[in-house]
PDB file of C-alpha atoms in Angstrom:
ATOM      1  CA  MET A   1     107.963  90.421 112.332  1.00  0.00           C
ATOM      2  CA  ILE A   2     109.068  87.624 114.709  1.00  0.00           C
ATOM      3  CA  PHE A   3     106.362  88.722 117.144  1.00  0.00           C
ATOM      4  CA  ILE A   4     103.691  88.593 114.421  1.00  0.00           C
ATOM      5  CA  ASN A   5     104.762  85.088 113.350  1.00  0.00           C
ATOM      6  CA  ALA A   6     104.612  83.907 116.980  1.00  0.00           C
ATOM      7  CA  LEU A   7     101.062  85.210 117.362  1.00  0.00           C
ATOM      8  CA  ILE A   8      99.989  83.475 114.175  1.00  0.00           C
ATOM      9  CA  LYS A   9     101.460  80.179 115.369  1.00  0.00           C
ATOM     10  CA  ASN A  10      99.688  80.370 118.750  1.00  0.00           C
ATOM     11  CA  ILE A  11      96.182  81.121 117.477  1.00  0.00           C
ATOM     12  CA  ARG A  12      96.137  79.388 114.074  1.00  0.00           C
ATOM     13  CA  ASN A  13      94.367  76.247 115.362  1.00  0.00           C
ATOM     14  CA  ASN A  14      92.008  78.023 117.763  1.00  0.00           C
ATOM     15  CA  PRO A  15      88.609  78.476 116.009  1.00  0.00           C
ATOM     16  CA  SER A  16      87.514  81.155 118.484  1.00  0.00           C
ATOM     17  CA  CYS A  17      90.394  83.319 117.318  1.00  0.00           C
ATOM     18  CA  TYR A  18      89.624  83.083 113.610  1.00  0.00           C
ATOM     19  CA  TYR A  19      89.042  86.811 113.091  1.00  0.00           C
ATOM     20  CA  VAL A  20      92.078  87.706 115.162  1.00  0.00           C
ATOM     21  CA  TYR A  21      94.133  85.300 113.049  1.00  0.00           C
ATOM     22  CA  THR A  22      92.814  86.834 109.828  1.00  0.00           C
ATOM     23  CA  ASN A  23      93.595  90.370 110.959  1.00  0.00           C
ATOM     24  CA  ILE A  24      97.087  89.474 112.143  1.00  0.00           C
ATOM     25  CA  LEU A  25      97.805  87.676 108.857  1.00  0.00           C
ATOM     26  CA  LEU A  26      96.721  90.771 106.961  1.00  0.00           C
ATOM     27  CA  MET A  27      98.924  92.851 109.259  1.00  0.00           C
ATOM     28  CA  LYS A  28     101.840  90.595 108.303  1.00  0.00           C
ATOM     29  CA  TYR A  29     101.245  91.206 104.607  1.00  0.00           C
ATOM     30  CA  LEU A  30     100.948  94.940 105.183  1.00  0.00           C
ATOM     31  CA  PHE A  31     104.179  94.897 107.192  1.00  0.00           C
ATOM     32  CA  LEU A  32     105.986  93.232 104.289  1.00  0.00           C
ATOM     33  CA  PHE A  33     104.348  95.623 101.858  1.00  0.00           C
ATOM     34  CA  THR A  34     105.397  98.698 103.860  1.00  0.00           C
ATOM     35  CA  SER A  35     108.921  97.408 104.391  1.00  0.00           C
ATOM     36  CA  PHE A  36     109.345  96.881 100.674  1.00  0.00           C
ATOM     37  CA  PHE A  37     108.333 100.441  99.890  1.00  0.00           C
ATOM     38  CA  GLN A  38     110.727 101.770 102.504  1.00  0.00           C
ATOM     39  CA  LEU A  39     113.481 100.013 100.567  1.00  0.00           C
ATOM     40  CA  ILE A  40     112.428 101.131  97.100  1.00  0.00           C
ATOM     41  CA  HIS A  41     112.036 104.651  98.437  1.00  0.00           C
ATOM     42  CA  LEU A  42     115.825 104.616  98.749  1.00  0.00           C
ATOM     43  CA  ALA A  43     116.601 102.471  95.709  1.00  0.00           C
ATOM     44  CA  LEU A  44     114.410 103.738  92.861  1.00  0.00           C
ATOM     45  CA  ALA A  45     115.867 106.391  90.618  1.00  0.00           C
ATOM     46  CA  ASP A  46     113.809 108.964  88.790  1.00  0.00           C
ATOM     47  CA  PRO A  47     114.691 112.296  87.246  1.00  0.00           C
ATOM     48  CA  ARG A  48     113.260 115.120  89.303  1.00  0.00           C
ATOM     49  CA  LEU A  49     112.847 118.602  87.936  1.00  0.00           C
ATOM     50  CA  ILE A  50     113.446 121.223  90.604  1.00  0.00           C
ATOM     51  CA  ASN A  51     110.727 123.841  91.078  1.00  0.00           C
ATOM     52  CA  GLY A  52     108.535 122.433  88.299  1.00  0.00           C
ATOM     53  CA  GLY A  53     105.584 124.433  89.648  1.00  0.00           C
ATOM     54  CA  PHE A  54     107.578 127.682  89.993  1.00  0.00           C
ATOM     55  CA  GLU A  55     106.491 128.173  93.603  1.00  0.00           C
ATOM     56  CA  ASN A  56     110.061 129.111  94.523  1.00  0.00           C
ATOM     57  CA  ASP A  57     111.738 132.199  93.142  1.00  0.00           C
ATOM     58  CA  PHE A  58     114.572 131.811  90.652  1.00  0.00           C
ATOM     59  CA  ASN A  59     118.027 131.420  92.189  1.00  0.00           C
ATOM     60  CA  ASP A  60     121.249 129.476  91.665  1.00  0.00           C
ATOM     61  CA  LYS A  61     119.801 126.321  93.231  1.00  0.00           C
ATOM     62  CA  ASN A  62     116.279 126.090  91.836  1.00  0.00           C
ATOM     63  CA  GLY A  63     117.291 124.357  88.614  1.00  0.00           C
ATOM     64  CA  TRP A  64     115.887 126.638  85.931  1.00  0.00           C
ATOM     65  CA  ILE A  65     117.905 128.810  83.575  1.00  0.00           C
ATOM     66  CA  ARG A  66     116.132 131.568  81.614  1.00  0.00           C
ATOM     67  CA  ALA A  67     117.832 132.748  78.472  1.00  0.00           C
ATOM     68  CA  SER A  68     117.682 134.595  75.120  1.00  0.00           C
ATOM     69  CA  ASN A  69     116.703 138.222  74.469  1.00  0.00           C
ATOM     70  CA  VAL A  70     113.248 138.116  76.164  1.00  0.00           C
ATOM     71  CA  PRO A  71     113.460 135.420  78.856  1.00  0.00           C
ATOM     72  CA  PRO A  72     110.235 134.258  80.533  1.00  0.00           C
ATOM     73  CA  ILE A  73     109.456 135.378  84.087  1.00  0.00           C
ATOM     74  CA  ARG A  74     107.846 133.904  87.197  1.00  0.00           C
ATOM     75  CA  SER A  75     104.317 135.261  87.619  1.00  0.00           C
ATOM     76  CA  ASP A  76     101.456 135.250  90.141  1.00  0.00           C
ATOM     77  CA  LYS A  77      98.889 136.428  87.568  1.00  0.00           C
ATOM     78  CA  GLU A  78      97.945 132.865  86.611  1.00  0.00           C
ATOM     79  CA  ALA A  79      98.649 129.386  88.021  1.00  0.00           C
ATOM     80  CA  HIS A  80      97.429 125.893  87.297  1.00  0.00           C
ATOM     81  CA  SER A  81      98.254 124.909  90.879  1.00  0.00           C
ATOM     82  CA  GLY A  82      99.760 126.847  93.758  1.00  0.00           C
ATOM     83  CA  LYS A  83     100.244 130.585  93.333  1.00  0.00           C
ATOM     84  CA  TYR A  84     102.816 130.886  90.565  1.00  0.00           C
ATOM     85  CA  SER A  85     103.554 129.859  86.986  1.00  0.00           C
ATOM     86  CA  LEU A  86     106.007 130.829  84.258  1.00  0.00           C
ATOM     87  CA  HIS A  87     104.977 133.665  81.931  1.00  0.00           C
ATOM     88  CA  SER A  88     106.356 134.344  78.462  1.00  0.00           C
ATOM     89  CA  LYS A  89     105.136 137.465  76.665  1.00  0.00           C
ATOM     90  CA  LEU A  90     106.665 138.417  73.317  1.00  0.00           C
ATOM     91  CA  LYS A  91     105.834 141.472  71.196  1.00  0.00           C
ATOM     92  CA  ASN A  92     107.925 142.661  68.249  1.00  0.00           C
ATOM     93  CA  GLU A  93     108.387 146.421  67.981  1.00  0.00           C
ATOM     94  CA  PHE A  94     110.069 146.129  64.607  1.00  0.00           C
ATOM     95  CA  ALA A  95     110.517 143.342  62.049  1.00  0.00           C
ATOM     96  CA  LEU A  96     112.887 141.561  64.420  1.00  0.00           C
ATOM     97  CA  PRO A  97     112.234 138.257  66.226  1.00  0.00           C
ATOM     98  CA  SER A  98     111.753 137.987  69.994  1.00  0.00           C
ATOM     99  CA  GLU A  99     112.761 134.826  71.807  1.00  0.00           C
ATOM    100  CA  GLY A 100     112.796 133.333  75.304  1.00  0.00           C
ATOM    101  CA  HIS A 101     114.170 130.031  76.649  1.00  0.00           C
ATOM    102  CA  LEU A 102     113.532 128.011  79.800  1.00  0.00           C
ATOM    103  CA  ILE A 103     116.116 125.287  80.503  1.00  0.00           C
ATOM    104  CA  GLN A 104     116.821 122.722  83.195  1.00  0.00           C
ATOM    105  CA  THR A 105     119.408 119.934  83.332  1.00  0.00           C
ATOM    106  CA  VAL A 106     118.987 116.885  85.584  1.00  0.00           C
ATOM    107  CA  ASN A 107     122.273 114.979  85.616  1.00  0.00           C
ATOM    108  CA  LYS A 108     121.136 111.811  87.404  1.00  0.00           C
ATOM    109  CA  GLY A 109     118.014 109.664  87.655  1.00  0.00           C
ATOM    110  CA  ILE A 110     117.447 108.474  84.092  1.00  0.00           C
ATOM    111  CA  ILE A 111     117.640 104.716  83.522  1.00  0.00           C
ATOM    112  CA  GLY A 112     118.789 103.792  80.021  1.00  0.00           C
ATOM    113  CA  GLY A 113     116.162 101.885  78.049  1.00  0.00           C
ATOM    114  CA  GLU A 114     113.259 102.946  80.293  1.00  0.00           C
ATOM    115  CA  LYS A 115     110.306 105.038  79.101  1.00  0.00           C
ATOM    116  CA  TYR A 116     109.434 108.460  80.506  1.00  0.00           C
ATOM    117  CA  ASP A 117     106.494 110.863  80.291  1.00  0.00           C
ATOM    118  CA  LEU A 118     106.915 114.609  79.942  1.00  0.00           C
ATOM    119  CA  THR A 119     103.863 116.540  81.166  1.00  0.00           C
ATOM    120  CA  PHE A 120     103.110 120.220  81.660  1.00  0.00           C
ATOM    121  CA  TRP A 121     100.149 122.604  81.747  1.00  0.00           C
ATOM    122  CA  ILE A 122      99.765 125.666  79.533  1.00  0.00           C
ATOM    123  CA  LYS A 123      97.374 128.575  79.130  1.00  0.00           C
ATOM    124  CA  GLU A 124      97.725 130.535  75.904  1.00  0.00           C
ATOM    125  CA  VAL A 125      96.824 134.226  75.931  1.00  0.00           C
ATOM    126  CA  ASP A 126      98.067 135.254  72.490  1.00  0.00           C
ATOM    127  CA  PHE A 127      99.163 133.118  69.548  1.00  0.00           C
ATOM    128  CA  GLY A 128     100.282 135.440  66.731  1.00  0.00           C
ATOM    129  CA  VAL A 129     100.762 134.346  63.118  1.00  0.00           C
ATOM    130  CA  SER A 130     104.539 134.162  63.415  1.00  0.00           C
ATOM    131  CA  TYR A 131     104.666 132.770  66.953  1.00  0.00           C
ATOM    132  CA  VAL A 132     106.118 129.332  67.771  1.00  0.00           C
ATOM    133  CA  GLN A 133     106.362 127.486  71.100  1.00  0.00           C
ATOM    134  CA  GLN A 134     108.443 124.313  71.346  1.00  0.00           C
ATOM    135  CA  TYR A 135     110.127 121.866  73.685  1.00  0.00           C
ATOM    136  CA  MET A 136     113.385 119.967  73.163  1.00  0.00           C
ATOM    137  CA  ILE A 137     114.959 117.083  75.092  1.00  0.00           C
ATOM    138  CA  ASN A 138     118.624 116.098  75.203  1.00  0.00           C
ATOM    139  CA  TRP A 139     119.518 112.773  76.815  1.00  0.00           C
ATOM    140  CA  ILE A 140     122.870 113.047  78.566  1.00  0.00           C
ATOM    141  CA  SER A 141     125.500 110.901  80.286  1.00  0.00           C
ATOM    142  CA  ASP A 142     128.747 111.603  82.119  1.00  0.00           C
ATOM    143  CA  THR A 143     130.468 111.916  78.750  1.00  0.00           C
ATOM    144  CA  GLY A 144     127.970 114.270  77.097  1.00  0.00           C
ATOM    145  CA  GLN A 145     124.861 114.055  74.919  1.00  0.00           C
ATOM    146  CA  VAL A 146     123.777 110.543  73.890  1.00  0.00           C
ATOM    147  CA  GLY A 147     120.530 111.317  72.079  1.00  0.00           C
ATOM    148  CA  ASN A 148     117.881 113.964  71.597  1.00  0.00           C
ATOM    149  CA  ILE A 149     114.328 114.821  70.655  1.00  0.00           C
ATOM    150  CA  GLY A 150     114.565 117.936  68.498  1.00  0.00           C
ATOM    151  CA  LEU A 151     112.487 121.089  68.719  1.00  0.00           C
ATOM    152  CA  THR A 152     108.840 120.025  68.749  1.00  0.00           C
ATOM    153  CA  ASN A 153     105.827 122.350  68.552  1.00  0.00           C
ATOM    154  CA  PHE A 154     103.054 122.119  71.125  1.00  0.00           C
ATOM    155  CA  LYS A 155      99.643 123.778  71.379  1.00  0.00           C
ATOM    156  CA  GLY A 156      96.977 124.258  74.013  1.00  0.00           C
ATOM    157  CA  GLY A 157      94.136 126.741  74.359  1.00  0.00           C
ATOM    158  CA  LYS A 158      92.746 129.737  76.209  1.00  0.00           C
ATOM    159  CA  LYS A 159      92.043 127.581  79.277  1.00  0.00           C
ATOM    160  CA  TRP A 160      94.589 125.534  81.229  1.00  0.00           C
ATOM    161  CA  THR A 161      95.424 122.521  79.073  1.00  0.00           C
ATOM    162  CA  LYS A 162      97.603 119.537  79.915  1.00  0.00           C
ATOM    163  CA  VAL A 163     100.268 118.635  77.362  1.00  0.00           C
ATOM    164  CA  SER A 164     101.470 115.027  77.599  1.00  0.00           C
ATOM    165  CA  VAL A 165     104.410 113.553  75.741  1.00  0.00           C
ATOM    166  CA  PRO A 166     104.286 109.866  76.713  1.00  0.00           C
ATOM    167  CA  LYS A 167     106.714 106.973  76.569  1.00  0.00           C
ATOM    168  CA  LEU A 168     109.923 108.715  75.595  1.00  0.00           C
ATOM    169  CA  THR A 169     112.573 105.990  75.516  1.00  0.00           C
ATOM    170  CA  ALA A 170     115.890 106.940  77.085  1.00  0.00           C
ATOM    171  CA  PRO A 171     118.970 105.791  75.139  1.00  0.00           C
ATOM    172  CA  LYS A 172     120.914 102.900  76.621  1.00  0.00           C
ATOM    173  CA  ASP A 173     123.743 105.070  77.976  1.00  0.00           C
ATOM    174  CA  ALA A 174     121.581 107.940  79.263  1.00  0.00           C
ATOM    175  CA  THR A 175     121.805 108.912  82.934  1.00  0.00           C
ATOM    176  CA  GLY A 176     120.268 112.397  82.803  1.00  0.00           C
ATOM    177  CA  ILE A 177     118.162 114.781  80.776  1.00  0.00           C
ATOM    178  CA  ARG A 178     118.214 118.392  79.587  1.00  0.00           C
ATOM    179  CA  LEU A 179     114.819 119.975  78.932  1.00  0.00           C
ATOM    180  CA  MET A 180     114.329 123.227  77.056  1.00  0.00           C
ATOM    181  CA  PHE A 181     111.233 125.266  76.232  1.00  0.00           C
ATOM    182  CA  ARG A 182     111.524 127.821  73.436  1.00  0.00           C
ATOM    183  CA  PHE A 183     109.138 130.708  72.768  1.00  0.00           C
ATOM    184  CA  VAL A 184     109.824 132.750  69.617  1.00  0.00           C
ATOM    185  CA  THR A 185     108.230 135.136  67.137  1.00  0.00           C
ATOM    186  CA  GLY A 186     109.202 135.491  63.490  1.00  0.00           C
ATOM    187  CA  ALA A 187     110.882 138.546  61.972  1.00  0.00           C
ATOM    188  CA  VAL A 188     107.527 140.263  61.475  1.00  0.00           C
ATOM    189  CA  LYS A 189     106.554 143.711  62.745  1.00  0.00           C
ATOM    190  CA  GLY A 190     103.905 143.271  65.422  1.00  0.00           C
ATOM    191  CA  GLY A 191     104.617 139.549  65.843  1.00  0.00           C
ATOM    192  CA  SER A 192     103.441 138.347  69.233  1.00  0.00           C
ATOM    193  CA  GLY A 193     102.859 135.422  71.538  1.00  0.00           C
ATOM    194  CA  GLU A 194     101.954 135.018  75.205  1.00  0.00           C
ATOM    195  CA  ILE A 195     101.687 131.896  77.348  1.00  0.00           C
ATOM    196  CA  PHE A 196     101.646 130.695  80.958  1.00  0.00           C
ATOM    197  CA  ILE A 197     103.227 127.312  81.728  1.00  0.00           C
ATOM    198  CA  ASP A 198     103.073 125.369  85.010  1.00  0.00           C
ATOM    199  CA  ASP A 199     103.573 122.002  86.727  1.00  0.00           C
ATOM    200  CA  ILE A 200     106.312 120.660  84.468  1.00  0.00           C
ATOM    201  CA  ALA A 201     107.255 117.056  85.291  1.00  0.00           C
ATOM    202  CA  ILE A 202     109.197 114.090  83.940  1.00  0.00           C
ATOM    203  CA  ASN A 203     108.216 110.688  85.337  1.00  0.00           C
ATOM    204  CA  ARG A 204     108.692 107.023  84.518  1.00  0.00           C
ATOM    205  CA  SER A 205     105.902 105.763  82.287  1.00  0.00           C
ATOM    206  CA  ASN A 206     105.389 102.668  84.451  1.00  0.00           C
ATOM    207  CA  TYR A 207     106.941 100.623  87.245  1.00  0.00           C
ATOM    208  CA  THR A 208     106.311  97.122  85.905  1.00  0.00           C
ATOM    209  CA  LYS A 209     109.945  96.175  86.407  1.00  0.00           C
ATOM    210  CA  GLU A 210     109.847  97.074  90.124  1.00  0.00           C
ATOM    211  CA  TYR A 211     106.487  95.350  90.510  1.00  0.00           C
ATOM    212  CA  ASN A 212     107.809  92.083  89.084  1.00  0.00           C
ATOM    213  CA  GLU A 213     110.930  92.307  91.246  1.00  0.00           C
ATOM    214  CA  LEU A 214     108.737  92.866  94.301  1.00  0.00           C
ATOM    215  CA  LEU A 215     106.748  89.686  93.655  1.00  0.00           C
ATOM    216  CA  LYS A 216     109.880  87.656  92.957  1.00  0.00           C
ATOM    217  CA  ALA A 217     111.600  88.800  96.144  1.00  0.00           C
ATOM    218  CA  ASN A 218     108.475  88.660  98.339  1.00  0.00           C
ATOM    219  CA  PRO A 219     106.374  85.517  97.703  1.00  0.00           C
ATOM    220  CA  ASN A 220     104.065  86.437 100.587  1.00  0.00           C
ATOM    221  CA  ILE A 221     103.070  89.657  98.854  1.00  0.00           C
ATOM    222  CA  ALA A 222     102.511  87.759  95.594  1.00  0.00           C
ATOM    223  CA  LYS A 223     100.291  85.356  97.524  1.00  0.00           C
ATOM    224  CA  ALA A 224      98.367  88.212  99.134  1.00  0.00           C
ATOM    225  CA  ILE A 225      97.717  89.723  95.704  1.00  0.00           C
ATOM    226  CA  LYS A 226      96.593  86.363  94.321  1.00  0.00           C
ATOM    227  CA  GLU A 227      94.222  85.875  97.265  1.00  0.00           C
ATOM    228  CA  GLY A 228      92.791  89.362  96.874  1.00  0.00           C
ATOM    229  CA  LYS A 229      94.165  90.712 100.149  1.00  0.00           C
ATOM    230  CA  ILE A 230      96.180  93.389  98.316  1.00  0.00           C
ATOM    231  CA  SER A 231      95.408  94.584  94.785  1.00  0.00           C
ATOM    232  CA  LYS A 232      97.961  94.925  92.012  1.00  0.00           C
ATOM    233  CA  GLU A 233      96.761  98.481  91.482  1.00  0.00           C
ATOM    234  CA  LYS A 234      97.482  99.343  95.104  1.00  0.00           C
ATOM    235  CA  VAL A 235     100.998  97.960  94.831  1.00  0.00           C
ATOM    236  CA  LEU A 236     101.727  99.965  91.678  1.00  0.00           C
ATOM    237  CA  SER A 237     100.122 103.017  93.241  1.00  0.00           C
ATOM    238  CA  GLY A 238     102.372 102.604  96.258  1.00  0.00           C
ATOM    239  CA  ILE A 239     105.482 102.533  94.097  1.00  0.00           C
ATOM    240  CA  ARG A 240     104.444 105.668  92.241  1.00  0.00           C
ATOM    241  CA  SER A 241     103.416 107.418  95.477  1.00  0.00           C
ATOM    242  CA  ARG A 242     106.874 106.878  96.897  1.00  0.00           C
ATOM    243  CA  GLU A 243     108.358 108.538  93.828  1.00  0.00           C
ATOM    244  CA  GLU A 244     105.956 111.472  94.132  1.00  0.00           C
ATOM    245  CA  GLU A 245     106.849 111.769  97.810  1.00  0.00           C
ATOM    246  CA  LYS A 246     110.514 111.956  96.865  1.00  0.00           C
ATOM    247  CA  GLU A 247     109.703 114.715  94.385  1.00  0.00           C
ATOM    248  CA  ALA A 248     107.792 116.687  97.028  1.00  0.00           C
ATOM    249  CA  ASN A 249     110.711 116.430  99.440  1.00  0.00           C
TER     250      ASN A 249
END
């Protein structure tokens, strides 16, 4: 950075070096921009579901717990992305319900008061008259549950369909989240339901707070945005990209 400032000082008043000056000035802004994102890459918190695309097999470390009397399974028969998805297939032999659960708890990463989006993709194969598919969210802290969104039905179609649950506000004391999917048939003989689910994610709804803090702490970046050298959209995209990079890692 000292070297860049020295170059700018030496060529600023030399008309023949105008384009060099312009490029170096832009390089300075980009340097500040990149440095900022290296910092927020370490500082920003976000809840990250492990194995949300089910590309890794189930084990003690992959995050998911499968439960109830007919738990869903990992499958390579269908996938929205990659090679695998989660498959729930229920079929009552008698007038007794069948049920499967998929659960994951993320203890850290939630910021109280912030908004989050839950997204996932589904492909329905069979939707019997008594069949129900639902999600449920519990907001948690170090001391236990601090809020919840109760069992909520969702629906898709025969083709891969994205389900979005936007702007879920975390309670003030929340630091983590527990997500559950429930697949269940009623106590009806022949009751059935079958679904594939993939690419489950929980992300912050926006990064306006970080954007405003960036501009306040880095006047040169604010100036570059004002002068059209860097767009606001690119800055926000950079913040989100860093979070997605963290998720991939």
